[in-house]
Coordinates of C-alpha atoms and ligand atoms in Angstrom, one line a residue:
X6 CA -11.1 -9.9 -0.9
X7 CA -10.7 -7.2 0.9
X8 CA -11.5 -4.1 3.5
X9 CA -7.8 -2.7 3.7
X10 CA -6.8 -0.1 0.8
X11 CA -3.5 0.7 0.0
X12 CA -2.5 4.5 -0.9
X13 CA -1.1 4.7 -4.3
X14 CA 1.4 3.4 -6.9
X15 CA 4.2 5.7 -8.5
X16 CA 6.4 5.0 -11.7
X17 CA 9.1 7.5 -13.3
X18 CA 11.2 7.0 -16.9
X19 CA 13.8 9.1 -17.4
X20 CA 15.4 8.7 -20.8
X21 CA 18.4 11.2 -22.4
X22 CA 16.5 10.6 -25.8
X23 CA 13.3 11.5 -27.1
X24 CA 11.1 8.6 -26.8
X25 CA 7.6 7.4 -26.0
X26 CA 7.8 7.7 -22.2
X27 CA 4.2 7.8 -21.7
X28 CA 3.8 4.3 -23.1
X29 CA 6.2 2.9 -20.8
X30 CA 4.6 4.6 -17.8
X31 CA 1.6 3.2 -19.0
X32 CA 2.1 -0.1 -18.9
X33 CA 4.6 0.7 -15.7
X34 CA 0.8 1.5 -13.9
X35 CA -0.6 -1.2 -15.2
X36 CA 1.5 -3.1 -13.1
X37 CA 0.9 -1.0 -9.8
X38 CA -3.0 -1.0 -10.4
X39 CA -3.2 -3.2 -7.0
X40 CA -2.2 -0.3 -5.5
X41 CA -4.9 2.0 -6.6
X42 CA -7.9 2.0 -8.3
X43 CA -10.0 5.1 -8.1
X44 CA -7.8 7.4 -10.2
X45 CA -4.5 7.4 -12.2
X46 CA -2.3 9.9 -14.3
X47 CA 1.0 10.7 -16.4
X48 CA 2.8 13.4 -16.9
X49 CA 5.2 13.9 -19.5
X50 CA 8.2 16.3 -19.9
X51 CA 9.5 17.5 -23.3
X52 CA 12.3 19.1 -22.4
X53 CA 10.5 22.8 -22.0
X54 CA 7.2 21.9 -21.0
X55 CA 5.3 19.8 -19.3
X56 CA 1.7 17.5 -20.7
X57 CA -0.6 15.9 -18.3
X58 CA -3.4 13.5 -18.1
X59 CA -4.8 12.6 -15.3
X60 CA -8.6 11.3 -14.4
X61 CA -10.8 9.2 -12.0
X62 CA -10.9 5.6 -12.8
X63 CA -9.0 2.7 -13.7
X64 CA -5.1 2.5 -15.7
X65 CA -7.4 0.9 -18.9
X66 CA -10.3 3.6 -18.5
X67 CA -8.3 6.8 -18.1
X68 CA -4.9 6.3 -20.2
X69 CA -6.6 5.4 -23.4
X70 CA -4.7 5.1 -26.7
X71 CA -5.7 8.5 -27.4
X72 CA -4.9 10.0 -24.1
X73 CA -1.3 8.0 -24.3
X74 CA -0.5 9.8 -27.8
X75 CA -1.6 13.3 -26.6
X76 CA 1.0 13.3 -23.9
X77 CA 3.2 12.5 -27.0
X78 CA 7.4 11.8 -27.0
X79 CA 9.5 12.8 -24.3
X80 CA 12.6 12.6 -21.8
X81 CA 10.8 11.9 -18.7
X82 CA 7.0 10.6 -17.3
X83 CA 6.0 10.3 -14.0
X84 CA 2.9 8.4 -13.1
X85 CA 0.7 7.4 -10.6
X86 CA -2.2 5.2 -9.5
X87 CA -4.2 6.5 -6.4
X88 CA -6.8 4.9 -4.0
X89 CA -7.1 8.0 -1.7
X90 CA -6.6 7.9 1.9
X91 CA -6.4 11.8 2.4
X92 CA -8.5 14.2 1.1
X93 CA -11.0 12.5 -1.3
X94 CA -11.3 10.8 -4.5
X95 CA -12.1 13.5 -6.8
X96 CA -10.3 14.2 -10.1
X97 CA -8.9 17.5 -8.5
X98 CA -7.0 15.2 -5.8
X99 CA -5.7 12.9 -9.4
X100 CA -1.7 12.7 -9.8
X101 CA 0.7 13.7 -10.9
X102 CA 0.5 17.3 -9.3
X103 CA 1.7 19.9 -12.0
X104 CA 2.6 23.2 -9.9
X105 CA 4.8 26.2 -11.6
X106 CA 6.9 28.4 -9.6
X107 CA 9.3 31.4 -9.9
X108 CA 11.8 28.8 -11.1
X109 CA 10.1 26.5 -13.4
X110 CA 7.9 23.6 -13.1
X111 CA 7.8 19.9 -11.2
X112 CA 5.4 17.4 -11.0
X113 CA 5.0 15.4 -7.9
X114 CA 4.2 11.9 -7.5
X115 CA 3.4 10.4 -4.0
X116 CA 2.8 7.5 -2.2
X117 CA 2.6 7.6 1.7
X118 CA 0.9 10.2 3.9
X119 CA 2.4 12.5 6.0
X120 CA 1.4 12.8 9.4
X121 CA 2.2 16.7 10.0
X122 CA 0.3 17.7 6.5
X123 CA -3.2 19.2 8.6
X124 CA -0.6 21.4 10.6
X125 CA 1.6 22.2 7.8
X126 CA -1.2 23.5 6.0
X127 CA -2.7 25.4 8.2
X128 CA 0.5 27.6 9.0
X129 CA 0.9 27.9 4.6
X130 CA -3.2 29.0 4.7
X131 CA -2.0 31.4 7.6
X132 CA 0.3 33.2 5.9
X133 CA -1.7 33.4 2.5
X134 CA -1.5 30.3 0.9
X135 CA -4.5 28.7 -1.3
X136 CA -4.6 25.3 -2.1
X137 CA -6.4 23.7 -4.9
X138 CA -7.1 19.9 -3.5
X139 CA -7.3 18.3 -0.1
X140 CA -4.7 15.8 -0.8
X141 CA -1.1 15.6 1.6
X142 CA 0.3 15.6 -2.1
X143 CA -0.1 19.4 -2.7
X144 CA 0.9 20.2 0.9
X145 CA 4.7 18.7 -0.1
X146 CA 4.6 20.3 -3.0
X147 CA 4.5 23.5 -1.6
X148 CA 7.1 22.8 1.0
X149 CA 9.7 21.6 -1.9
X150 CA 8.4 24.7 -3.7
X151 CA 8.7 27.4 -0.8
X152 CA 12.4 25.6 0.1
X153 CA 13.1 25.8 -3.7
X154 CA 12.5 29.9 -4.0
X155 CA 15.4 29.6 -1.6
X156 CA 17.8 27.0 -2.6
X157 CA 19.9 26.9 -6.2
X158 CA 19.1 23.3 -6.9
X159 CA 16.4 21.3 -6.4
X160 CA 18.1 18.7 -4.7
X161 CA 19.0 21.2 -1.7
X162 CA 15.1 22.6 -1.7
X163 CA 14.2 18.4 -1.6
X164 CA 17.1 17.9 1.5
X165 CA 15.4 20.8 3.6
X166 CA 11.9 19.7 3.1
X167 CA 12.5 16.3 4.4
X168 CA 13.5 18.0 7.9
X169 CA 9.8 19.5 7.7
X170 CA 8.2 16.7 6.4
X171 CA 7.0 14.0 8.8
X172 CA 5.8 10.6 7.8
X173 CA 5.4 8.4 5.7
X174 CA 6.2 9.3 1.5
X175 CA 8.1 7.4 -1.6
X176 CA 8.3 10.7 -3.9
X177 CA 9.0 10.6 -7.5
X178 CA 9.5 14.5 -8.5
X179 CA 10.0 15.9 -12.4
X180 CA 11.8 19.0 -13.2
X181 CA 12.3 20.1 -16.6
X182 CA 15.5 18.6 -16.8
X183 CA 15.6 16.2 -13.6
X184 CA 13.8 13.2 -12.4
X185 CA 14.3 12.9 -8.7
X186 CA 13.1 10.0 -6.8
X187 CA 13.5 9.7 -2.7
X188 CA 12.2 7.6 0.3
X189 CA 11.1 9.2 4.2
X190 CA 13.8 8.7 6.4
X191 CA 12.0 5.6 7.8
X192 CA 11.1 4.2 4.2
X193 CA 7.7 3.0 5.1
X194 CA 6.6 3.0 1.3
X195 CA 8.9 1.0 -0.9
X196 CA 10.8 2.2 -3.9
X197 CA 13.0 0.7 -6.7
X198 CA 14.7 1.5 -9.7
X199 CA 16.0 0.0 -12.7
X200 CA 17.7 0.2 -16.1
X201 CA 16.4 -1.1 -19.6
X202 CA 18.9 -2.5 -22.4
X203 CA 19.0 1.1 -24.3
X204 CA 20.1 3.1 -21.1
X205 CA 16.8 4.4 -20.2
X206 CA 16.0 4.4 -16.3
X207 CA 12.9 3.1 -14.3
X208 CA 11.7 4.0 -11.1
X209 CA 8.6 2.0 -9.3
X210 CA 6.8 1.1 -6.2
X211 CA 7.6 -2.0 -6.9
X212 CA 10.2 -4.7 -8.5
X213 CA 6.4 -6.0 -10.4
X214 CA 6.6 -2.5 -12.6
X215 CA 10.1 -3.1 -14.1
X216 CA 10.0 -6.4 -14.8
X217 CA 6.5 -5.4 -16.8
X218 CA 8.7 -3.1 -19.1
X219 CA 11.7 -4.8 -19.4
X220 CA 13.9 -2.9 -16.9
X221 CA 17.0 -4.7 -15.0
X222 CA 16.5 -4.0 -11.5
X223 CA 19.2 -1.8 -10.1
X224 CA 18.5 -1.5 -6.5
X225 CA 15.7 -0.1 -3.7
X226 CA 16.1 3.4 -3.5
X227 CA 17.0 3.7 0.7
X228 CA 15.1 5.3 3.5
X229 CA 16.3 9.0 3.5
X230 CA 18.0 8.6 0.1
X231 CA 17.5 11.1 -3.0
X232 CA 18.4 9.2 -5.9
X233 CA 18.7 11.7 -8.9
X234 CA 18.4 11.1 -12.9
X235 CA 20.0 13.7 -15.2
X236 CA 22.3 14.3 -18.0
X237 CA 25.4 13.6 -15.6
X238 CA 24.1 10.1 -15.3
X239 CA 22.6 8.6 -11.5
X240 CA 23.6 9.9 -8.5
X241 CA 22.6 9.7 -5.0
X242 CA 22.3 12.1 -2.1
X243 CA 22.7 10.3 1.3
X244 CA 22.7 13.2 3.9
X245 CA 19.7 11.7 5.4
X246 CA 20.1 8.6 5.3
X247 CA 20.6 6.7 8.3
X248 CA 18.7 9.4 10.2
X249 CA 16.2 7.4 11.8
X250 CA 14.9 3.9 12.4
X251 CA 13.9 2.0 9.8
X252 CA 10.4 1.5 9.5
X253 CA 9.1 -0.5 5.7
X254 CA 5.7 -1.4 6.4
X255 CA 5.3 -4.8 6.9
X256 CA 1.6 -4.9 5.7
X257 CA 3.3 -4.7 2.5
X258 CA 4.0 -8.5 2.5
X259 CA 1.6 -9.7 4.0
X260 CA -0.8 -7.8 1.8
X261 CA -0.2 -5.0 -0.4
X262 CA 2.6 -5.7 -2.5
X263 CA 2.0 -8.2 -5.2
X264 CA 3.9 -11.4 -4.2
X265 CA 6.3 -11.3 -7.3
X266 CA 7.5 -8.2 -6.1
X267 CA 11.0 -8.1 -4.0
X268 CA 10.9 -5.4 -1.6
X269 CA 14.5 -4.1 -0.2
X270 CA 15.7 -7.4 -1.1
X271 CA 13.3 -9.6 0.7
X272 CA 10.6 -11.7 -2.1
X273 CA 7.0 -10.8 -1.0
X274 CA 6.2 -14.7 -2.3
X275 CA 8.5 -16.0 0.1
X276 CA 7.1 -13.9 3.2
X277 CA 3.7 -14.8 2.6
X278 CA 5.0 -18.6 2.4
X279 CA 6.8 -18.2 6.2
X280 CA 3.3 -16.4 7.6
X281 CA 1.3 -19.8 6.9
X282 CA 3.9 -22.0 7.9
X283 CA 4.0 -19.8 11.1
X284 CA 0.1 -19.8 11.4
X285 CA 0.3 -24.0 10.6
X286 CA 3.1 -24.3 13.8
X287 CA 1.1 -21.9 16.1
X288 CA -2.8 -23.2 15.1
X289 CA -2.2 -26.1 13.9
X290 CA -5.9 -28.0 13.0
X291 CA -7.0 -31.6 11.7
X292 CA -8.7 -30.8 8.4
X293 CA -8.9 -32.3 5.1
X294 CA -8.0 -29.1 2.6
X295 CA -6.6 -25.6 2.8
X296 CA -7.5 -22.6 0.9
X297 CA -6.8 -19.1 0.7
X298 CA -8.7 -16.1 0.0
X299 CA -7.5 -14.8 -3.8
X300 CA -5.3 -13.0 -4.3
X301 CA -3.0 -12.4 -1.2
X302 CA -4.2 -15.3 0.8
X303 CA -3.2 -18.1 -1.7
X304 CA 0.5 -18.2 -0.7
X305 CA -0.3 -18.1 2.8
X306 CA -2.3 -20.9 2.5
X307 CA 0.8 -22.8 0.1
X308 CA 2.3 -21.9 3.0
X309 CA 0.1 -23.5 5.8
X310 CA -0.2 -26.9 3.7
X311 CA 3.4 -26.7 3.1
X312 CA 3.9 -26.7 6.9
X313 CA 1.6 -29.2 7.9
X314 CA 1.3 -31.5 5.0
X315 CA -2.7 -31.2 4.5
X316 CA -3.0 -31.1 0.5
X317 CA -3.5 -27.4 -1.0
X318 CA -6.8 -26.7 -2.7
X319 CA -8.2 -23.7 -5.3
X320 CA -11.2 -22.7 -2.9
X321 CA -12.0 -19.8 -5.0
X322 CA -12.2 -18.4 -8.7
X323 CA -11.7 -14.8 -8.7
X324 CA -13.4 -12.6 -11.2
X325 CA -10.7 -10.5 -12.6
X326 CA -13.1 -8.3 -14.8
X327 CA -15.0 -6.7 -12.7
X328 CA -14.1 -2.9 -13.0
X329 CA -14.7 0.4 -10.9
X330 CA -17.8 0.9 -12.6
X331 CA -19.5 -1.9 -11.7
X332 CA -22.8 -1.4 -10.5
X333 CA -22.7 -0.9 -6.6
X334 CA -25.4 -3.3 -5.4
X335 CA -28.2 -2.2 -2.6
X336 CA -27.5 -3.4 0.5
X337 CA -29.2 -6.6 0.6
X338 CA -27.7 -7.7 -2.9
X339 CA -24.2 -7.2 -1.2
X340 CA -23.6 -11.3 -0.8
X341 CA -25.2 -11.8 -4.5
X342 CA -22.2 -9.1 -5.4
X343 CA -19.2 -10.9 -3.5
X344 CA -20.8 -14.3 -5.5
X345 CA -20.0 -12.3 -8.5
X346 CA -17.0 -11.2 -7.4
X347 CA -15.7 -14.8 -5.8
X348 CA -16.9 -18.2 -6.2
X349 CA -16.0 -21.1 -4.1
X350 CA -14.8 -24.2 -6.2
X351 CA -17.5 -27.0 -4.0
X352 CA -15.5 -29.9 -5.7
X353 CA -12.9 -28.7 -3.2
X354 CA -14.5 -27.7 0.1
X355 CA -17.6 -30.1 -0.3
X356 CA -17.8 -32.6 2.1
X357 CA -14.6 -31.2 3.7
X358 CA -12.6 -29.9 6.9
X359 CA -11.9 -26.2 5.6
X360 CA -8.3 -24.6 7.0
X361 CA -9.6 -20.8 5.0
X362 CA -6.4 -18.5 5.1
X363 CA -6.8 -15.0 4.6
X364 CA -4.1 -11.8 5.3
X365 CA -6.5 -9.8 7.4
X366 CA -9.8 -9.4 9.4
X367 CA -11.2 -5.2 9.2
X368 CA -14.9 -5.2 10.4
X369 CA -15.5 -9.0 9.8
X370 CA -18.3 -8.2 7.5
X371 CA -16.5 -9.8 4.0
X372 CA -15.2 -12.4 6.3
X373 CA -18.1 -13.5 7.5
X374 CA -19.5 -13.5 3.8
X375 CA -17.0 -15.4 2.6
X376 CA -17.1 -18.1 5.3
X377 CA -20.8 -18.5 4.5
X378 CA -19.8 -18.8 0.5
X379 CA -17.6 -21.9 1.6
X380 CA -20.5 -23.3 4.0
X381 CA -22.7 -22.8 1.4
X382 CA -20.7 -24.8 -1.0
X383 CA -20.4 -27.6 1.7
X384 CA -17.7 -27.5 3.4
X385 CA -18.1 -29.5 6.8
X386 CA -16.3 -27.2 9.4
X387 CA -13.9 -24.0 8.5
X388 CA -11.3 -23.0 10.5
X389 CA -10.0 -19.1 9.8
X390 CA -6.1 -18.5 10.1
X391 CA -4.8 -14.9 9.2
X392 CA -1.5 -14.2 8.2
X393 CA -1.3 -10.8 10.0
X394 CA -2.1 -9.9 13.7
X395 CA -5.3 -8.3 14.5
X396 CA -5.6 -4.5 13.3
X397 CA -6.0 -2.7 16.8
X398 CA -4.8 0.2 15.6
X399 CA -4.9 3.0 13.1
X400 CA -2.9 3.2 10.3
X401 CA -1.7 7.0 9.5
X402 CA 1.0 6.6 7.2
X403 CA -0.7 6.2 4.0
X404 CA -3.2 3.0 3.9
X405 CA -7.1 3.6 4.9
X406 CA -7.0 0.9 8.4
X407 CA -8.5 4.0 10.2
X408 CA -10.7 4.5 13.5
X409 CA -10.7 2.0 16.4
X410 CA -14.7 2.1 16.1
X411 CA -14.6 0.3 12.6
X412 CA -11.9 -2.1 13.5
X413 CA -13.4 -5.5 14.9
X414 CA -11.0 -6.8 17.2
X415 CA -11.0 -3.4 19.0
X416 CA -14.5 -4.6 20.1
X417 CA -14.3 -8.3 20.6
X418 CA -12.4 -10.8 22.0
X419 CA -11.2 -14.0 19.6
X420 CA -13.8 -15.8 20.7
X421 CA -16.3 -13.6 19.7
X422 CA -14.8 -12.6 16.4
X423 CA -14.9 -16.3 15.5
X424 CA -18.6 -16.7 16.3
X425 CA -19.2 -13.3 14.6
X426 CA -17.8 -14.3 11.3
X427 CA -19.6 -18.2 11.8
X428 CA -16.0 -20.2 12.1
X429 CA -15.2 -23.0 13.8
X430 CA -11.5 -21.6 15.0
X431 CA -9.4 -18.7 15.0
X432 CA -6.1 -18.0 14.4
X433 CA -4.2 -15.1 13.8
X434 CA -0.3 -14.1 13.3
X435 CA 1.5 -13.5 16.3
X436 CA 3.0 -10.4 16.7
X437 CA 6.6 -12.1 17.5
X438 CA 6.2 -13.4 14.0
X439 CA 6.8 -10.2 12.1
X440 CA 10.2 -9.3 12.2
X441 CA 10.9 -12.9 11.0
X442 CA 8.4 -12.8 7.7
X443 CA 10.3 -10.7 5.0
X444 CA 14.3 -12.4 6.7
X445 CA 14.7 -15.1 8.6
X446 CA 17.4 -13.5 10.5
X447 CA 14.7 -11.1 12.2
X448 CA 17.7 -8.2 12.4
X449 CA 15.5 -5.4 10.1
X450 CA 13.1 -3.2 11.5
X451 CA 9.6 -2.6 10.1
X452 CA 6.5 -0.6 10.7
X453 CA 4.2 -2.8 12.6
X454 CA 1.9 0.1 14.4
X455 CA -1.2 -1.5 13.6
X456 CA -0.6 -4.2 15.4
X457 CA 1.6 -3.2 18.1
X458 CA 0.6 1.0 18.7
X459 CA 4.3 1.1 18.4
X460 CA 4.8 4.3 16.2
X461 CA 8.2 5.0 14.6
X462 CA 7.1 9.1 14.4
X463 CA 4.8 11.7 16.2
X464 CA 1.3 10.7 15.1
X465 CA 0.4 14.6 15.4
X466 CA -3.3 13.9 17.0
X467 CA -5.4 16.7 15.1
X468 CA -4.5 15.8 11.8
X469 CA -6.3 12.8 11.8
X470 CA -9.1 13.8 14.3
X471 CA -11.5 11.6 12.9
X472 CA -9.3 8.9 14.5
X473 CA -9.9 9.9 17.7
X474 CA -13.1 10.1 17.8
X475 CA -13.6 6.2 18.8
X476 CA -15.9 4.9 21.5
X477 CA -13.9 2.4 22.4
X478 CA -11.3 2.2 25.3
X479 CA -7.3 1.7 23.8
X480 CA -6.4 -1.4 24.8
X481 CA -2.9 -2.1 26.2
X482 CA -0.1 -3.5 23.7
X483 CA 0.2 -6.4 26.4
X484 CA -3.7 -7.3 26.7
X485 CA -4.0 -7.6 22.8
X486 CA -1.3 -9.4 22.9
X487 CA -2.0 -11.5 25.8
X488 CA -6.0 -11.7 23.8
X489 CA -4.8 -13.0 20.5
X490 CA -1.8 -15.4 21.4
X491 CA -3.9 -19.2 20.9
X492 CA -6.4 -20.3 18.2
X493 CA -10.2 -20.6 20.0
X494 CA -12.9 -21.8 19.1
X495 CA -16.1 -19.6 19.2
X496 CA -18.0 -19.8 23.0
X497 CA -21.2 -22.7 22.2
Ligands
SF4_516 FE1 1.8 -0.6 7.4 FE2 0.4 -0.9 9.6 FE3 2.6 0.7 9.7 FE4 0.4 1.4 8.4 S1 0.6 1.2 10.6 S2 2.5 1.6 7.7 S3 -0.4 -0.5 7.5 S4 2.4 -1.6 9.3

């Protein structure tokens, strides 16, 4: 249950026969829905031209059967899930992005954001240039494009733009007779491919998307990487590899990714696992059960009983069916909603000493709704542990953690954020933690800016001024870290 959005889900096929790509993509996005919810698309290549489909809404409400056999047989797909995190969520914002050019036609698919996109733009609208949506997307499409005007292969047009480009973005780019698919120099967004039984290749977010159609993973595509698909077989292009530090975001595990995903060869299950047994060493608690918040806090909580040999309990049934178009409730009807949405089990909590794990606090509003849901259902005292630092800061490469002014522990201390939300202790992550959640050996370098302000790239101010706008003095790295290091228990 949560307050954190991730940015978007991509998915490519390319195949060196006619076939029905646009299934495969389909149910490839199925798989990635997690990552997206509020619009989805596929585009499909037929050799010499290019059909999309694309629309606000959900993989089962946009890419109906009919939509599916418009897009008809073909060599290549691309495909996309988006929950937006720049520009907004109309259709016009939608991927794939279909552009032409002097030289033919690609289709972009992105996940990340880039951080230099407001300045980039403005210099293209400078010069003449119009766009059509409000989306980073189209801003990297015109960089590949303007490089490509140049260049006599659009694996030299994609090697410039990445010097321009700054950021975070996981690209998966159709030509007519190419599929290219590359990671920022950091890698903040993850990116895999595989191969299915007939020779056809896969390219996804996540490990999750080719399992769901079959594929044999083949590797994670590396940060800096171009990894390109054509009738010459796979190939890669390392010349940027190596570049610059890397930088997967670890929010990933602990959240995003779906935890039978393996992300650059670490299992997302397995991190979530360490983060409770972690939270269970650092704040540990006398209690009777532990639950976790569905869906990412369940293995943190297997995690935390694991650790500290408390039994493991189902405090919650999730309603899986409850779409985009659900009804928005007024404002008062909001707890009546989450009720709908998640129900505590009170054969488990009744009666009983509650650890309640969870990946993240935002604004402590769902928290605190959910800790009354357990109360409500009888649970004697509940004791919060969160398998992720606090958010102090703002997220700008591609997930929606934004302003300091909306972001809780910006404005309290522990203490008060536990009496806020109504628990009997607090515990969070500690920050040490995180290089030792995806490997044990702790030698790979993640993102981790949200927690630690530690930025692997320029965070170009004015494109995000919004961010900036906060009330609230930045705290130091060293008092957050110094603020958040023991479990407490709320002041009287
Ligand atoms: Fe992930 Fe946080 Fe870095 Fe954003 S700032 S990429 S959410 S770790």
């Amino acid at each position: 249950m949560h307050e954190v959005h991730e940015g978007c889900g991509i998915f490519g096929v390319y195949s060196t026969k006619l076939e029905n790509v646009a299934l495969l993509t389909y149910y490839g996005l199925y798989a990635l829905q997690h990552r997206g919810q509020e619009s989805c698309g596929i585009a499909v290549s037929s050799g010499d031209e290019f059909h999309l489909h694309k629309d606000v809404g959900l993989v089962q409400e946009v890419l109906t059967e009919k939509a599916i056999d418009s897009l008809g047989f073909g060599y290549m797909a691309v495909g996309h899930v988006r929950y937006g995190t720049t520009g907004n969520s109309s259709r016009a914002n939608a991927q794939p992005l279909v552009i032409k050019h002097l030289k033919g036609s690609m289709a972009t698919v992105h996940n990340g954001n880039i951080v230099n996109a407001y300045q980039l733009r403005q210099s293209f609208e400078m010069e003449g240039a119009i766009f059509h949506t409000t989306s980073d997307t189209e801003v990297i499409s015109y960089v590949i494009t303007n490089e490509r005007i140049r260049k006599p292969e659009i694996e030299d047009a994609v090697l410039s733009a990445m010097d321009t480009l700054e950021g975070a973005y996981s690209l998966i780019l159709m030509t007519e007779d190419k599929l290219l698919a590359l990671r920022d120099k950091h890698g903040f967004r993850p990116l895999c491919y595989g191969v299915t039984s007939d020779g056809t290749y896969i390219i996804a977010s996540e490990s999750c998307a080719l399992n769901a159609v079959d594929a044999q993973f083949v590797r994670d595509i590396r940060p800096g990487e171009i990894v390109v698909f054509d009738k010459n077989g796979v190939h890669s292009i390392e010349t940027n590899c190596n570049k610059a530090e890397e930088a997967l975001c670890i929010f990933e595990y602990i959240y995003f990714a779906r935890p039978d995903s393996v992300i650059d060869g670490c299992s997302v299950h397995q991190a979530r696992l360490r983060a409770g047994a972690f939270l269970a060493k650092d704040h540990p608690v006398d209690a009777d059960i532990v639950v976790g918040v569905p869906d990412s806090g369940i293995d943190g909580a297997i995690g935390f009983a694991n650790a500290c040999n408390i039994p493991y309990g189902v405090g919650f049934i999730k309603n899986k069916y409850i779409g985009r178009t659900f009804i928005s409730p007024v404002q008062k009807m909001r707890e009546e909603l989450l009720k709908i949405k998640l129900n505590p089990v009170s054969s488990t909590v009744s009666g009983k000493r509650v650890v309640l794990v969870d990946d993240s606090i935002v604004r402590g509003t769902t928290s605190a709704r959910i800790v009354k849901l357990l109360r409500d259902a009888g649970a004697k005292e509940v004791h919060l542990r969160i398998t992720a630092p606090p958010f102090v800061y703002p997220c700008y490469y591609g997930t929606d953690i934004d302003s300091q002014k909306n972001l809780i522990a910006c404005k309290h201390t522990v203490n008060e954020i536990a009496r806020i939300i109504g628990v009997d202790s607090l515990g969070y992550l500690k920050a040490e933690h995180l290089p030792y959640l995806a490997d044990d050996t702790g030698c790979r370098k993640y993102c981790t800016a949200c927690f630690t302000g530690e930025y692997k790239t320029n965070i170009w101010g004015g494109m995000h001024k919004d961010y900036f706008e906060a009330k609230t003095p930045i705290k130091t790295t060293e008092e957050i870290a110094r603020q958040f290091q023991h479990t407490v228990k709320p002041d009287g």
